[in-house]
PDB file of C-alpha atoms in Angstrom:
ATOM      1  CA  MET A   1     -31.518   9.832  -9.790  1.00 63.00           C
ATOM      2  CA  LYS A   2     -29.571   7.303 -11.594  1.00 75.00           C
ATOM      3  CA  THR A   3     -30.501   3.682 -11.467  1.00 84.00           C
ATOM      4  CA  TYR A   4     -27.510   1.095 -11.449  1.00 87.00           C
ATOM      5  CA  VAL A   5     -27.091  -2.387 -12.435  1.00 91.00           C
ATOM      6  CA  ARG A   6     -24.437  -4.984 -11.615  1.00 88.00           C
ATOM      7  CA  CYS A   7     -22.929  -7.788 -13.667  1.00 87.00           C
ATOM      8  CA  LYS A   8     -23.646 -11.060 -11.600  1.00 88.00           C
ATOM      9  CA  ALA A   9     -20.607 -12.644 -13.358  1.00 87.00           C
ATOM     10  CA  CYS A  10     -17.795  -9.993 -12.806  1.00 84.00           C
ATOM     11  CA  GLY A  11     -19.360  -7.439 -10.451  1.00 82.00           C
ATOM     12  CA  PHE A  12     -19.125  -4.554 -12.911  1.00 84.00           C
ATOM     13  CA  ILE A  13     -21.491  -1.608 -12.047  1.00 85.00           C
ATOM     14  CA  MET A  14     -22.859   0.892 -14.374  1.00 84.00           C
ATOM     15  CA  ASP A  15     -25.693   3.231 -15.080  1.00 85.00           C
ATOM     16  CA  GLU A  16     -28.753   1.316 -16.319  1.00 87.00           C
ATOM     17  CA  ASN A  17     -29.047   3.771 -19.081  1.00 88.00           C
ATOM     18  CA  HIS A  18     -25.665   2.764 -20.785  1.00 85.00           C
ATOM     19  CA  VAL A  19     -26.340  -0.965 -20.771  1.00 86.00           C
ATOM     20  CA  GLU A  20     -25.870  -2.374 -24.176  1.00 87.00           C
ATOM     21  CA  ASP A  21     -26.004  -5.969 -25.567  1.00 89.00           C
ATOM     22  CA  LEU A  22     -22.946  -7.043 -23.645  1.00 86.00           C
ATOM     23  CA  CYS A  23     -21.175  -6.360 -20.262  1.00 86.00           C
ATOM     24  CA  PRO A  24     -18.365  -3.980 -21.154  1.00 84.00           C
ATOM     25  CA  ALA A  25     -16.006  -5.436 -18.584  1.00 82.00           C
ATOM     26  CA  CYS A  26     -16.560  -9.216 -19.309  1.00 86.00           C
ATOM     27  CA  GLY A  27     -18.549  -9.458 -22.662  1.00 87.00           C
ATOM     28  CA  LEU A  28     -21.354 -11.504 -21.191  1.00 89.00           C
ATOM     29  CA  PRO A  29     -24.923 -10.722 -22.476  1.00 91.00           C
ATOM     30  CA  LYS A  30     -26.721  -8.174 -20.663  1.00 87.00           C
ATOM     31  CA  THR A  31     -29.165 -10.751 -19.203  1.00 91.00           C
ATOM     32  CA  VAL A  32     -26.407 -11.174 -16.504  1.00 91.00           C
ATOM     33  CA  PHE A  33     -27.183  -7.737 -15.001  1.00 91.00           C
ATOM     34  CA  GLU A  34     -29.197  -7.397 -11.926  1.00 93.00           C
ATOM     35  CA  PRO A  35     -30.411  -4.251 -10.236  1.00 92.00           C
ATOM     36  CA  TYR A  36     -27.926  -2.639  -7.900  1.00 88.00           C
ATOM     37  CA  THR A  37     -28.256  -0.004  -5.371  1.00 83.00           C
ATOM     38  CA  LYS A  38     -25.329   2.286  -4.166  1.00 76.00           C
ATOM     39  CA  LYS A  39     -25.337   2.366  -0.536  1.00 80.00           C
ATOM     40  CA  ILE A  40     -23.813   6.022  -0.380  1.00 79.00           C
ATOM     41  CA  SER A  41     -25.302   9.325  -0.347  1.00 81.00           C
ATOM     42  CA  PRO A  42     -25.876  11.151  -3.733  1.00 80.00           C
ATOM     43  CA  ARG A  43     -23.169  13.876  -2.696  1.00 85.00           C
ATOM     44  CA  ARG A  44     -20.469  11.148  -2.127  1.00 83.00           C
ATOM     45  CA  THR A  45     -21.536   9.435  -5.338  1.00 79.00           C
ATOM     46  CA  PHE A  46     -21.166  12.546  -7.144  1.00 84.00           C
ATOM     47  CA  ILE A  47     -17.681  13.263  -5.982  1.00 85.00           C
ATOM     48  CA  ILE A  48     -16.482   9.664  -6.471  1.00 84.00           C
ATOM     49  CA  ASP A  49     -18.081   9.556 -10.023  1.00 82.00           C
ATOM     50  CA  GLN A  50     -15.852  12.400 -11.075  1.00 87.00           C
ATOM     51  CA  HIS A  51     -12.867  10.021 -10.801  1.00 86.00           C
ATOM     52  CA  LEU A  52     -10.424  12.849  -9.837  1.00 89.00           C
ATOM     53  CA  HIS A  53      -7.961  10.540  -8.134  1.00 90.00           C
ATOM     54  CA  PRO A  54      -7.890   7.875 -10.790  1.00 87.00           C
ATOM     55  CA  ILE A  55      -7.446  10.644 -13.387  1.00 91.00           C
ATOM     56  CA  SER A  56      -4.695  12.366 -11.568  1.00 92.00           C
ATOM     57  CA  VAL A  57      -2.561   9.621 -10.939  1.00 91.00           C
ATOM     58  CA  HIS A  58      -1.850   9.106 -14.630  1.00 93.00           C
ATOM     59  CA  PHE A  59      -0.013  12.233 -14.966  1.00 96.00           C
ATOM     60  CA  PRO A  60       2.908  11.140 -12.655  1.00 96.00           C
ATOM     61  CA  GLN A  61       3.024   7.914 -14.628  1.00 95.00           C
ATOM     62  CA  VAL A  62       3.388   9.686 -17.838  1.00 96.00           C
ATOM     63  CA  PHE A  63       6.130  11.946 -16.470  1.00 97.00           C
ATOM     64  CA  ILE A  64       8.039   8.916 -15.098  1.00 97.00           C
ATOM     65  CA  ALA A  65       7.929   7.238 -18.579  1.00 97.00           C
ATOM     66  CA  VAL A  66       9.095  10.375 -20.331  1.00 97.00           C
ATOM     67  CA  ILE A  67      12.027  10.981 -17.856  1.00 98.00           C
ATOM     68  CA  PHE A  68      13.189   7.165 -18.118  1.00 97.00           C
ATOM     69  CA  PHE A  69      12.753   6.893 -21.976  1.00 97.00           C
ATOM     70  CA  MET A  70      13.941  10.349 -22.966  1.00 97.00           C
ATOM     71  CA  LEU A  71      17.080  10.143 -20.724  1.00 97.00           C
ATOM     72  CA  SER A  72      17.919   6.537 -21.770  1.00 97.00           C
ATOM     73  CA  LEU A  73      17.491   7.410 -25.417  1.00 97.00           C
ATOM     74  CA  SER A  74      19.620  10.528 -25.241  1.00 97.00           C
ATOM     75  CA  PHE A  75      22.697   8.249 -24.661  1.00 96.00           C
ATOM     76  CA  TRP A  76      22.020   6.669 -28.035  1.00 97.00           C
ATOM     77  CA  VAL A  77      21.149   9.624 -30.414  1.00 96.00           C
ATOM     78  CA  GLU A  78      23.108  12.713 -31.401  1.00 95.00           C
ATOM     79  CA  ASP A  79      22.099  16.424 -31.586  1.00 93.00           C
ATOM     80  CA  PRO A  80      19.822  18.005 -32.296  1.00 95.00           C
ATOM     81  CA  LEU A  81      17.575  15.117 -31.426  1.00 96.00           C
ATOM     82  CA  ARG A  82      19.413  14.489 -28.033  1.00 97.00           C
ATOM     83  CA  GLY A  83      18.882  18.087 -27.195  1.00 96.00           C
ATOM     84  CA  GLU A  84      15.023  17.579 -27.775  1.00 97.00           C
ATOM     85  CA  PHE A  85      14.926  14.471 -25.839  1.00 97.00           C
ATOM     86  CA  LEU A  86      16.764  16.232 -22.891  1.00 98.00           C
ATOM     87  CA  ILE A  87      14.167  19.227 -22.957  1.00 98.00           C
ATOM     88  CA  ALA A  88      11.368  16.632 -22.718  1.00 98.00           C
ATOM     89  CA  ALA A  89      12.974  14.985 -19.772  1.00 98.00           C
ATOM     90  CA  LYS A  90      13.782  18.315 -18.091  1.00 98.00           C
ATOM     91  CA  LEU A  91       9.936  19.465 -18.294  1.00 98.00           C
ATOM     92  CA  SER A  92       8.949  16.132 -16.991  1.00 98.00           C
ATOM     93  CA  ILE A  93      11.316  16.463 -14.043  1.00 98.00           C
ATOM     94  CA  ILE A  94       9.964  19.716 -13.244  1.00 98.00           C
ATOM     95  CA  ALA A  95       6.309  18.706 -13.516  1.00 98.00           C
ATOM     96  CA  PHE A  96       6.822  15.317 -11.720  1.00 98.00           C
ATOM     97  CA  PRO A  97       6.653  16.356  -8.003  1.00 98.00           C
ATOM     98  CA  PHE A  98       3.692  18.538  -8.681  1.00 98.00           C
ATOM     99  CA  SER A  99       1.762  15.981 -10.327  1.00 97.00           C
ATOM    100  CA  VAL A 100       2.602  13.432  -7.658  1.00 97.00           C
ATOM    101  CA  LEU A 101       1.310  15.916  -5.056  1.00 97.00           C
ATOM    102  CA  LEU A 102      -1.776  16.319  -7.026  1.00 97.00           C
ATOM    103  CA  GLY A 103      -2.369  12.488  -7.099  1.00 95.00           C
ATOM    104  CA  PHE A 104      -1.617  12.343  -3.262  1.00 95.00           C
ATOM    105  CA  ILE A 105      -4.067  15.135  -2.422  1.00 95.00           C
ATOM    106  CA  THR A 106      -6.856  13.586  -4.641  1.00 94.00           C
ATOM    107  CA  GLY A 107      -6.036  10.172  -2.989  1.00 92.00           C
ATOM    108  CA  LEU A 108      -6.592  11.568   0.336  1.00 92.00           C
ATOM    109  CA  ILE A 109      -9.895  13.097  -0.680  1.00 91.00           C
ATOM    110  CA  ASP A 110     -10.943   9.990  -2.435  1.00 89.00           C
ATOM    111  CA  GLY A 111     -10.033   7.805   0.490  1.00 87.00           C
ATOM    112  CA  LYS A 112     -11.874   9.998   3.001  1.00 87.00           C
ATOM    113  CA  ILE A 113     -15.046  10.066   0.834  1.00 87.00           C
ATOM    114  CA  ARG A 114     -15.077   6.375   0.125  1.00 83.00           C
ATOM    115  CA  PHE A 115     -14.172   5.086   3.755  1.00 83.00           C
ATOM    116  CA  LYS A 116     -15.050   8.081   5.904  1.00 83.00           C
ATOM    117  CA  LYS A 117     -11.601   7.823   7.456  1.00 84.00           C
ATOM    118  CA  LEU A 118      -7.965   7.575   6.214  1.00 85.00           C
ATOM    119  CA  LYS A 119      -6.742   4.843   8.610  1.00 89.00           C
ATOM    120  CA  THR A 120      -7.763   1.691   6.864  1.00 86.00           C
ATOM    121  CA  PRO A 121      -4.828  -0.656   6.431  1.00 87.00           C
ATOM    122  CA  LEU A 122      -4.729  -0.312   2.636  1.00 86.00           C
ATOM    123  CA  LEU A 123      -5.099   3.575   2.587  1.00 89.00           C
ATOM    124  CA  VAL A 124      -2.136   3.702   5.175  1.00 91.00           C
ATOM    125  CA  ARG A 125       0.152   1.596   2.954  1.00 93.00           C
ATOM    126  CA  LYS A 126      -0.869   3.648   0.031  1.00 93.00           C
ATOM    127  CA  ALA A 127      -0.058   6.813   1.697  1.00 94.00           C
ATOM    128  CA  ILE A 128       3.341   5.621   2.831  1.00 96.00           C
ATOM    129  CA  VAL A 129       4.162   4.450  -0.770  1.00 96.00           C
ATOM    130  CA  GLY A 130       2.763   7.795  -2.093  1.00 96.00           C
ATOM    131  CA  ALA A 131       4.950   9.595   0.463  1.00 97.00           C
ATOM    132  CA  VAL A 132       7.996   7.654  -0.747  1.00 98.00           C
ATOM    133  CA  LEU A 133       7.080   8.415  -4.435  1.00 98.00           C
ATOM    134  CA  GLN A 134       6.733  12.142  -3.407  1.00 98.00           C
ATOM    135  CA  LEU A 135      10.164  12.021  -1.898  1.00 98.00           C
ATOM    136  CA  LEU A 136      11.632  10.535  -4.967  1.00 98.00           C
ATOM    137  CA  SER A 137      10.048  13.048  -7.328  1.00 98.00           C
ATOM    138  CA  ILE A 138      11.717  15.764  -5.124  1.00 98.00           C
ATOM    139  CA  VAL A 139      15.118  13.964  -5.105  1.00 98.00           C
ATOM    140  CA  ILE A 140      15.016  13.663  -8.937  1.00 98.00           C
ATOM    141  CA  LEU A 141      14.215  17.481  -9.214  1.00 98.00           C
ATOM    142  CA  VAL A 142      16.860  18.427  -6.686  1.00 98.00           C
ATOM    143  CA  LEU A 143      19.413  16.219  -8.504  1.00 98.00           C
ATOM    144  CA  TYR A 144      18.603  17.745 -11.585  1.00 98.00           C
ATOM    145  CA  LEU A 145      18.721  21.429 -10.381  1.00 98.00           C
ATOM    146  CA  ALA A 146      22.041  20.688  -8.553  1.00 98.00           C
ATOM    147  CA  ASN A 147      23.907  18.716 -11.278  1.00 97.00           C
ATOM    148  CA  GLY A 148      22.008  19.372 -14.662  1.00 97.00           C
ATOM    149  CA  PHE A 149      22.260  16.336 -17.021  1.00 97.00           C
ATOM    150  CA  THR A 150      25.793  15.136 -16.356  1.00 97.00           C
ATOM    151  CA  THR A 151      26.281  11.541 -17.201  1.00 96.00           C
ATOM    152  CA  SER A 152      26.197  10.519 -13.659  1.00 97.00           C
ATOM    153  CA  SER A 153      23.118  12.352 -12.615  1.00 97.00           C
ATOM    154  CA  MET A 154      21.335  11.190 -15.657  1.00 98.00           C
ATOM    155  CA  LEU A 155      22.120   7.582 -14.687  1.00 98.00           C
ATOM    156  CA  LEU A 156      20.997   8.241 -11.012  1.00 98.00           C
ATOM    157  CA  ILE A 157      17.767   9.864 -12.334  1.00 98.00           C
ATOM    158  CA  ILE A 158      17.126   6.914 -14.720  1.00 98.00           C
ATOM    159  CA  VAL A 159      17.472   4.477 -11.593  1.00 98.00           C
ATOM    160  CA  LEU A 160      15.332   6.557  -9.443  1.00 98.00           C
ATOM    161  CA  SER A 161      12.657   6.758 -12.169  1.00 97.00           C
ATOM    162  CA  ILE A 162      12.672   2.899 -12.179  1.00 97.00           C
ATOM    163  CA  VAL A 163      12.101   2.927  -8.284  1.00 98.00           C
ATOM    164  CA  SER A 164       9.357   5.548  -8.963  1.00 97.00           C
ATOM    165  CA  THR A 165       7.854   3.176 -11.473  1.00 97.00           C
ATOM    166  CA  ILE A 166       7.768   0.414  -8.931  1.00 97.00           C
ATOM    167  CA  CYS A 167       6.177   2.659  -6.498  1.00 97.00           C
ATOM    168  CA  GLY A 168       3.456   3.667  -9.273  1.00 95.00           C
ATOM    169  CA  ILE A 169       2.752  -0.010  -9.940  1.00 95.00           C
ATOM    170  CA  TYR A 170       2.178  -0.698  -6.289  1.00 94.00           C
ATOM    171  CA  LEU A 171      -0.151   2.202  -5.884  1.00 94.00           C
ATOM    172  CA  GLY A 172      -2.111   1.499  -9.132  1.00 91.00           C
ATOM    173  CA  ARG A 173      -2.585  -2.242  -8.116  1.00 90.00           C
ATOM    174  CA  ALA A 174      -3.606  -1.341  -4.653  1.00 88.00           C
ATOM    175  CA  GLY A 175      -6.175   1.484  -5.948  1.00 85.00           C
ATOM    176  CA  SER A 176      -7.572  -0.717  -8.506  1.00 82.00           C
ATOM    177  CA  THR A 177      -8.634  -3.339  -5.808  1.00 77.00           C
ATOM    178  CA  MET A 178     -10.535  -0.455  -4.129  1.00 78.00           C
ATOM    179  CA  PHE A 179     -12.352   1.007  -7.173  1.00 72.00           C
ATOM    180  CA  ASN A 180     -15.673  -0.229  -6.178  1.00 68.00           C
ATOM    181  CA  SER A 181     -15.113  -0.393  -2.408  1.00 72.00           C
ATOM    182  CA  MET A 182     -17.122   2.399  -0.273  1.00 70.00           C
ATOM    183  CA  MET A 183     -18.508   2.587   3.019  1.00 73.00           C
ATOM    184  CA  PRO A 184     -22.380   2.818   3.396  1.00 72.00           C
ATOM    185  CA  GLY A 185     -23.863   6.178   4.270  1.00 69.00           C
TER     186      GLY A 185
END
């Protein structure tokens, strides 16, 4: 069984076997670490330590960025580069809803494992914003499938990608506040 330590200064928790001379989070000497006992079952610890949700939420963020930048840049460059940018945007638009769904599902699993229920105030707000992001990703895909890359659809997709980015920022900030939160048991 792993033994954990917590930095008294910043609250960073890590496996005792990985402690070096400095806290990796705040940089203070290892003397600020104190023993820490996780108050959750080994099974829940194992699942949470896989970081499935934190990893999966990076995919939609990448696709949003690619959609925004490739479509925006395509207005400023000529073929053949423009065509390549549009291919990258197209692939990202197609993958975007599936990646959001993956993030949403892993978020539900993570929330249930951490808090034993999904109706905590912050999880409810995250689920609502996650559902909005899912809807935006589907609207972007349908808009592309219906109109292709016309100037007006590209501009609308760029605007929707900005709104998607705002949702992603909210979800990331809210999620980061919960990273070390877990109900005991």
